[in-house]
Short mmCIF file of C-alpha atoms and ligand atoms in Angstrom, two decimals:
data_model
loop_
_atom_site.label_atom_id
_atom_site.label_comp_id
_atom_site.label_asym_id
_atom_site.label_seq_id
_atom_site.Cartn_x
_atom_site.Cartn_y
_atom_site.Cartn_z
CA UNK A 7 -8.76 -16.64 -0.13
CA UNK A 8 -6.49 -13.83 1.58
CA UNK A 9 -4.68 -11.09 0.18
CA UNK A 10 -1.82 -9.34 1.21
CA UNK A 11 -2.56 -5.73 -0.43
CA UNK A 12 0.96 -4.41 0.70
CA UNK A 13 4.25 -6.23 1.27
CA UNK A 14 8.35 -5.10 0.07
CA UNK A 15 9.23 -8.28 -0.81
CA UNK A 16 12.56 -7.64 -2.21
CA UNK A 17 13.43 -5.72 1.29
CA UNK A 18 16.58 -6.81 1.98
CA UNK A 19 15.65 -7.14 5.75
CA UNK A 20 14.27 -10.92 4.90
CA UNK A 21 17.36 -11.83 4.94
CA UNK A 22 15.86 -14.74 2.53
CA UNK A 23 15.20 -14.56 -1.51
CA UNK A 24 11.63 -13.08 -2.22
CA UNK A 25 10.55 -16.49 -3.53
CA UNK A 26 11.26 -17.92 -0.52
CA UNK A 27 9.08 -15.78 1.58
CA UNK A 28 6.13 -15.78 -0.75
CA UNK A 29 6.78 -19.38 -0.84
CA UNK A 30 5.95 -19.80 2.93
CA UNK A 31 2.89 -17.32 2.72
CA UNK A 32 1.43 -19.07 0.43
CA UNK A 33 1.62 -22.34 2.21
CA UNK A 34 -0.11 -20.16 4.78
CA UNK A 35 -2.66 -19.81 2.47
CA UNK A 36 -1.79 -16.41 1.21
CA UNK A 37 -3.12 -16.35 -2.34
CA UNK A 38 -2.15 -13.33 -3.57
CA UNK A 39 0.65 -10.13 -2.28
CA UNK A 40 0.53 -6.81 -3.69
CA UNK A 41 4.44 -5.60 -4.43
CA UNK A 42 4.96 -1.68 -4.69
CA UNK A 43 8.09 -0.05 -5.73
CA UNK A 44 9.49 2.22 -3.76
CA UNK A 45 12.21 4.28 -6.06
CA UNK A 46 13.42 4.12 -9.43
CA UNK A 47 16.20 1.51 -8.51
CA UNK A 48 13.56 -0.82 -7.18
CA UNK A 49 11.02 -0.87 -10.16
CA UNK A 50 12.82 -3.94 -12.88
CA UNK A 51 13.30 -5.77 -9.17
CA UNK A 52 9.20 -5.70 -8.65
CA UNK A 53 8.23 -6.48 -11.85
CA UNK A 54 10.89 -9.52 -11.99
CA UNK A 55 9.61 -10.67 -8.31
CA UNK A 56 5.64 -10.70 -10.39
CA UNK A 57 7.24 -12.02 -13.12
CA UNK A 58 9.11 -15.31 -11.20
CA UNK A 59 6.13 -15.80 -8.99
CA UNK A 60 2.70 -16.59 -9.89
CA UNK A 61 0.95 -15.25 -7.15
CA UNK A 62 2.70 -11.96 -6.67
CA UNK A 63 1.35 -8.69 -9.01
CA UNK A 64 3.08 -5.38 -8.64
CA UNK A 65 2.92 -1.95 -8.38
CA UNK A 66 5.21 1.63 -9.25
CA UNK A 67 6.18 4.43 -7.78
CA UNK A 68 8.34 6.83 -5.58
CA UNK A 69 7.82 6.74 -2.32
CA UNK A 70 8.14 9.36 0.31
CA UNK A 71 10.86 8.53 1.90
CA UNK A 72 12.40 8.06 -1.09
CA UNK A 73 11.89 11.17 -2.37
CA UNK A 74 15.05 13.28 -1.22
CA UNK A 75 17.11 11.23 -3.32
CA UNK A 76 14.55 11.28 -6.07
CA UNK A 77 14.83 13.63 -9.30
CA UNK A 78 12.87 14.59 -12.30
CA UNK A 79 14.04 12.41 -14.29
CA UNK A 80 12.92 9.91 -12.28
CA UNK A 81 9.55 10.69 -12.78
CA UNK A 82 9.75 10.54 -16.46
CA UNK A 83 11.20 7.30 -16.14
CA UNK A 84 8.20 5.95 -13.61
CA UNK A 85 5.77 7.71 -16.65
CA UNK A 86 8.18 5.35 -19.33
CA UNK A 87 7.77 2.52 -16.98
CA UNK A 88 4.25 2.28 -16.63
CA UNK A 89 3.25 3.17 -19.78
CA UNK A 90 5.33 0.47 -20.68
CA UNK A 91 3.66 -2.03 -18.08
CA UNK A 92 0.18 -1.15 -19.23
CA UNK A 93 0.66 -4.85 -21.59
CA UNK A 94 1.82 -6.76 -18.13
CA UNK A 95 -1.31 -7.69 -16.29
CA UNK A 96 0.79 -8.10 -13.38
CA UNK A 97 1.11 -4.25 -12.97
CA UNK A 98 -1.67 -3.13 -11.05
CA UNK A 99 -1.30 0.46 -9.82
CA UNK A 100 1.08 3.41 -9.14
CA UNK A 101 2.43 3.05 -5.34
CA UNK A 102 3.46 3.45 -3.09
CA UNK A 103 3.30 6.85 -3.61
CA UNK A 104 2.12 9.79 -0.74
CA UNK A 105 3.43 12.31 2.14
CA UNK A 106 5.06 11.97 5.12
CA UNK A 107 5.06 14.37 8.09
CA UNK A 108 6.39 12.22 10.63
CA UNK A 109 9.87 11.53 9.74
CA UNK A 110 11.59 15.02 10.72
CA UNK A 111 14.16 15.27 7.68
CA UNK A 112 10.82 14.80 5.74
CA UNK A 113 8.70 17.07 7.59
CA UNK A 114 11.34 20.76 6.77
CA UNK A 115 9.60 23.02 4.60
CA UNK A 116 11.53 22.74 1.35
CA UNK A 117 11.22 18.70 1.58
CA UNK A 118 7.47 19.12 2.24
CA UNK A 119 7.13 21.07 -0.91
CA UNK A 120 8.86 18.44 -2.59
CA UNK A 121 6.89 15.89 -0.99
CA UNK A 122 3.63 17.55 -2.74
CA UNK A 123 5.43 17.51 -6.07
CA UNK A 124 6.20 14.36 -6.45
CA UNK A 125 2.89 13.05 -4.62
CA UNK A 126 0.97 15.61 -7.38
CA UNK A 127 3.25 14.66 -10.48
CA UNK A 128 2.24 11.36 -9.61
CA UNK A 129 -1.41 11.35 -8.98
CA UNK A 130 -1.17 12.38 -12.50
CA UNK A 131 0.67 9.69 -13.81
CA UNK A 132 -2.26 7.10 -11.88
CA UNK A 133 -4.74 9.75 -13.62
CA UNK A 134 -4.00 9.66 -17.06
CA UNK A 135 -2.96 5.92 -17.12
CA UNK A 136 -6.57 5.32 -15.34
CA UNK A 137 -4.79 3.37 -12.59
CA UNK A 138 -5.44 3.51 -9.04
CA UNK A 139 -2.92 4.35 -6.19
CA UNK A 140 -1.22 2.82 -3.14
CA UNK A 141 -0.90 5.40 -0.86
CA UNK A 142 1.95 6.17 1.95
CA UNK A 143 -0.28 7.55 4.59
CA UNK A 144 1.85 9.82 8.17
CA UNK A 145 0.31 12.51 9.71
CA UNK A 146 -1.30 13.83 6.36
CA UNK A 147 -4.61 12.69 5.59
CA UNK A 148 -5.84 16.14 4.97
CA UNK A 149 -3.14 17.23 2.54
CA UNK A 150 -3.68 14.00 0.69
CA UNK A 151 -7.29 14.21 0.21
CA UNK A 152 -6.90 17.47 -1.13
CA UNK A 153 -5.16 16.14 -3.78
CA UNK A 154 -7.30 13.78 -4.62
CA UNK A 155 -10.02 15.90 -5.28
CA UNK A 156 -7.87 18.20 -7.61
CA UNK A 157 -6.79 14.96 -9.38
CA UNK A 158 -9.38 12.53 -9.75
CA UNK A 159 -7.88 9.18 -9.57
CA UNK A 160 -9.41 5.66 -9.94
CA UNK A 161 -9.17 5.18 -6.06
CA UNK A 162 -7.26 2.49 -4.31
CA UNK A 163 -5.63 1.84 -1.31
CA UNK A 164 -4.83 4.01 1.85
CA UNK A 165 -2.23 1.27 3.20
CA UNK A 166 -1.83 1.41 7.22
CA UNK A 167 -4.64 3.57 7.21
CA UNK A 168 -4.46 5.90 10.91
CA UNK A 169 -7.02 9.01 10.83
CA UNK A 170 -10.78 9.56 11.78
CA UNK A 171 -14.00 8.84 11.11
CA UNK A 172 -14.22 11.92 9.16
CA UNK A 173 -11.14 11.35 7.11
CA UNK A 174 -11.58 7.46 6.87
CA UNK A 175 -14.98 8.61 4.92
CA UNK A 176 -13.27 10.99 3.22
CA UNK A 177 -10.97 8.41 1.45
CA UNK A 178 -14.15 6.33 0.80
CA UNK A 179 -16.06 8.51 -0.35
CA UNK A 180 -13.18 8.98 -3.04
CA UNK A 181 -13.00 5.60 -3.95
CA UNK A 182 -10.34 4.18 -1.75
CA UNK A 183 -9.80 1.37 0.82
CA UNK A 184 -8.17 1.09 3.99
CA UNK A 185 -5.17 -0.97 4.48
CA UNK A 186 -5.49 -2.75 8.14
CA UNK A 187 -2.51 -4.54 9.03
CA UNK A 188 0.07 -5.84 12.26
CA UNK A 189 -1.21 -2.17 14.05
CA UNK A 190 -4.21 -3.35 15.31
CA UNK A 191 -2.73 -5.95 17.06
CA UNK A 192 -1.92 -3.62 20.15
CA UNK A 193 -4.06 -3.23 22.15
CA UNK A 194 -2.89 0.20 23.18
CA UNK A 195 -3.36 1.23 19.38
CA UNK A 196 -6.98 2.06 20.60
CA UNK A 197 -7.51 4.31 16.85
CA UNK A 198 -6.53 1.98 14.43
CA UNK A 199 -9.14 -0.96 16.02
CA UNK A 200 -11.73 0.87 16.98
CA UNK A 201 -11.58 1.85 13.14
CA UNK A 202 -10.61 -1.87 12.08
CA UNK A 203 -13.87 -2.77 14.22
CA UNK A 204 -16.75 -0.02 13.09
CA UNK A 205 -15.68 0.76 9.52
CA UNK A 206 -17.98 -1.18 6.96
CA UNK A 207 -15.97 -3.87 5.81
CA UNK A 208 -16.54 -3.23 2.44
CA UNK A 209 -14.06 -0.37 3.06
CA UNK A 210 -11.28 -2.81 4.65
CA UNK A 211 -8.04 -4.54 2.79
CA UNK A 212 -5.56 -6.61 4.43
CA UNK A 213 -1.75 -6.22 5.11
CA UNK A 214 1.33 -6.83 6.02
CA UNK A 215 3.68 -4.34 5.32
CA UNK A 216 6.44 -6.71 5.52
CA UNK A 217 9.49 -6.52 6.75
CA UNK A 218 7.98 -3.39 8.57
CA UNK A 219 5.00 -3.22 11.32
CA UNK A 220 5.21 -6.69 12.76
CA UNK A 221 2.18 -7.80 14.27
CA UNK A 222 2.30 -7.63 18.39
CA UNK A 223 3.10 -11.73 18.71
CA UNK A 224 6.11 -11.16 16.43
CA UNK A 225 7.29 -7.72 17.87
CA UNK A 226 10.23 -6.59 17.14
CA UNK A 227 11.21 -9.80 15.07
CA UNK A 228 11.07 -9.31 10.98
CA UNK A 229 7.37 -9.69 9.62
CA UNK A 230 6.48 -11.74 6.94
CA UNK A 231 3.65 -12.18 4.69
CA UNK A 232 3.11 -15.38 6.01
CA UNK A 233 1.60 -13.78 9.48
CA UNK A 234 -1.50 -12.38 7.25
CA UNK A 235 -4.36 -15.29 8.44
CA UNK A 236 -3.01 -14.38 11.88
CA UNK A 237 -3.99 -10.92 10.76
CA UNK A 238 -7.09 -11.59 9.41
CA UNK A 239 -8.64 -13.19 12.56
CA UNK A 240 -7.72 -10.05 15.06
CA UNK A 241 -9.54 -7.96 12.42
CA UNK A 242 -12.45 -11.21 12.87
CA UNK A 243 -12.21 -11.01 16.34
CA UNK A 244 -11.94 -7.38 16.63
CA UNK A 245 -15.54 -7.17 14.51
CA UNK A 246 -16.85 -10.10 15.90
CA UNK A 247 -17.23 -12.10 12.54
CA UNK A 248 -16.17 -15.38 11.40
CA UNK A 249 -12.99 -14.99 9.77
CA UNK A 250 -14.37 -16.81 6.44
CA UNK A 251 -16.46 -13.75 6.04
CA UNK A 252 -13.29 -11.10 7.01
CA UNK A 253 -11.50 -13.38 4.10
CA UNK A 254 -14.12 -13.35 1.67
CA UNK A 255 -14.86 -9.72 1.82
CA UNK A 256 -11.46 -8.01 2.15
CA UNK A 257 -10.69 -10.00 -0.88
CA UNK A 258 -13.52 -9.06 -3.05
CA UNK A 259 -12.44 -5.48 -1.45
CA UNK A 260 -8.63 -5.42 -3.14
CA UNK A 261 -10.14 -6.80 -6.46
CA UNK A 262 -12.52 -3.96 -6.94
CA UNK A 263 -10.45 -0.96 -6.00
CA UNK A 264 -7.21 -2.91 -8.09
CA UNK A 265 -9.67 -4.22 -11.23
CA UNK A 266 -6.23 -5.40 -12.49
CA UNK A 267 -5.36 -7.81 -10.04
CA UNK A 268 -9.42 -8.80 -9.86
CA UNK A 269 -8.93 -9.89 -13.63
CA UNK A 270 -6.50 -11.89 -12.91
CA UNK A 271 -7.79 -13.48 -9.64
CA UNK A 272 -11.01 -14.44 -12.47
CA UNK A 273 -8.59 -15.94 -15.01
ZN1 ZN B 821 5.05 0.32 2.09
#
């Protein structure tokens, strides 16, 4: 069984319907893809994608990059929301939520600040909810994890996890996985698989993070969903495992840190 812990399915870059392309990853044997929201607009389109496809569950939230066009009132509306999808077992966290200090519109001082707030205003959302997170990870591990010890989430994912040792721990230690995805496929990204290769694998998930990061084979064609066993044996062959194992594990991985979507892998 494989999971694909992060994937925008309804990106419009597919240039195909969102059934479509979950159709052909899961004739790739891609049992299950985690869907997060991205903004306000995008959060009925999500939960309609979970709703239409059987193997697709679904997360909410603002993202980063979303957040310059974001308001307040779009945060009430995201509280509305998931209190709302607390009765759809197909809602499994808030994400993809998190900062950004790579992109340089995102990275001025005011839109930093408002980075935090939204990032902070929705920790709390995850918090009081008892949900975990997906999080948007760029250039601020630190500033995350300080967060998350101020407001003590459920855990969940760090999605294209890039950082140290020391902050890799950091995250696990707080009850999160790290998202692995088309990145380590390069061999120049000499970080992100020496990581892939010496974390415990109990601390790995799987992604895509389709249409974005294609894999190297792929590069700079659209990614898919449907590339994740492809994915799952550079992480094998990176760690020097069979691939069964890498499949096995990364999956038990997602359903403990998302119990939501682990119920409903049981059912
Ligand atoms: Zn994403």
């Amino acid at each position: 069984m494989l999971v694909d812990s992060h994937c925008h399915l309804d990106a419009v870059e597919f240039g195909r319907t969102p059934a479509e392309v979950a159709d052909e990853a899961s004739a790739q044997g891609v049992d299950w893809i985690v869907v997060p929201a991205v903004e306000r607009a995008n959060f009925a389109t999500v939960a309609e994608i979970a709703r239409h496809h059987p193997r697709c569950v679904y997360a909410l939230g603002i993202h980063p990059m979303y957040v310059p066009r974001a308001d307040e009132q779009d945060l009430q509306r995201l509280r509305e929301q998931v209190a709302a999808a607390m009765d759809d077992p197909r809602f499994v966290a808030v994400g993809e939520i998190g900062l950004d200090f790579f992109v340089p519109e995102l990275k001025e001082p005011a839109m930093r600040d408002r980075q935090q707030h939204f990032y902070i205003e929705q920790l709390k959302i995850a918090r009081d909810f008892g949900l975990p997170v997906i999080l948007h990870v760029r250039r601020s591990q630190d500033q995350l994890l300080k967060q998350l010890r101020r407001f003590r989430v459920s855990g969940g994912i760090a999605h294209a996890f890039n950082g140290s040792e020391q902050q890799a721990a950091a995250f696990t230690d707080l009850g999160f996985v790290l998202g692995f995805g088309g990145a380590m496929s390069f061999t120049r990204a000499l970080q992100i698989r020496r990581l892939a290769a010496n974390l415990p694998l109990s601390n790995i998930v799987l992604e895509t993070d389709a249409p974005d990061i294609s894999p190297a084979w792929l590069h700079p064609a659209i990614n898919t969903p449907a590339q994740l066993p492809r994915i799952a044996a550079v992480l094998a062959e990176l760690r020097g495992q069979p691939v069964a194992d890498i499949a096995r594990h990364t999956t038990q991985n997602v359903a403990r840190v998302l119990p939501r979507l682990g119920s409903l892998m049981m059912a």
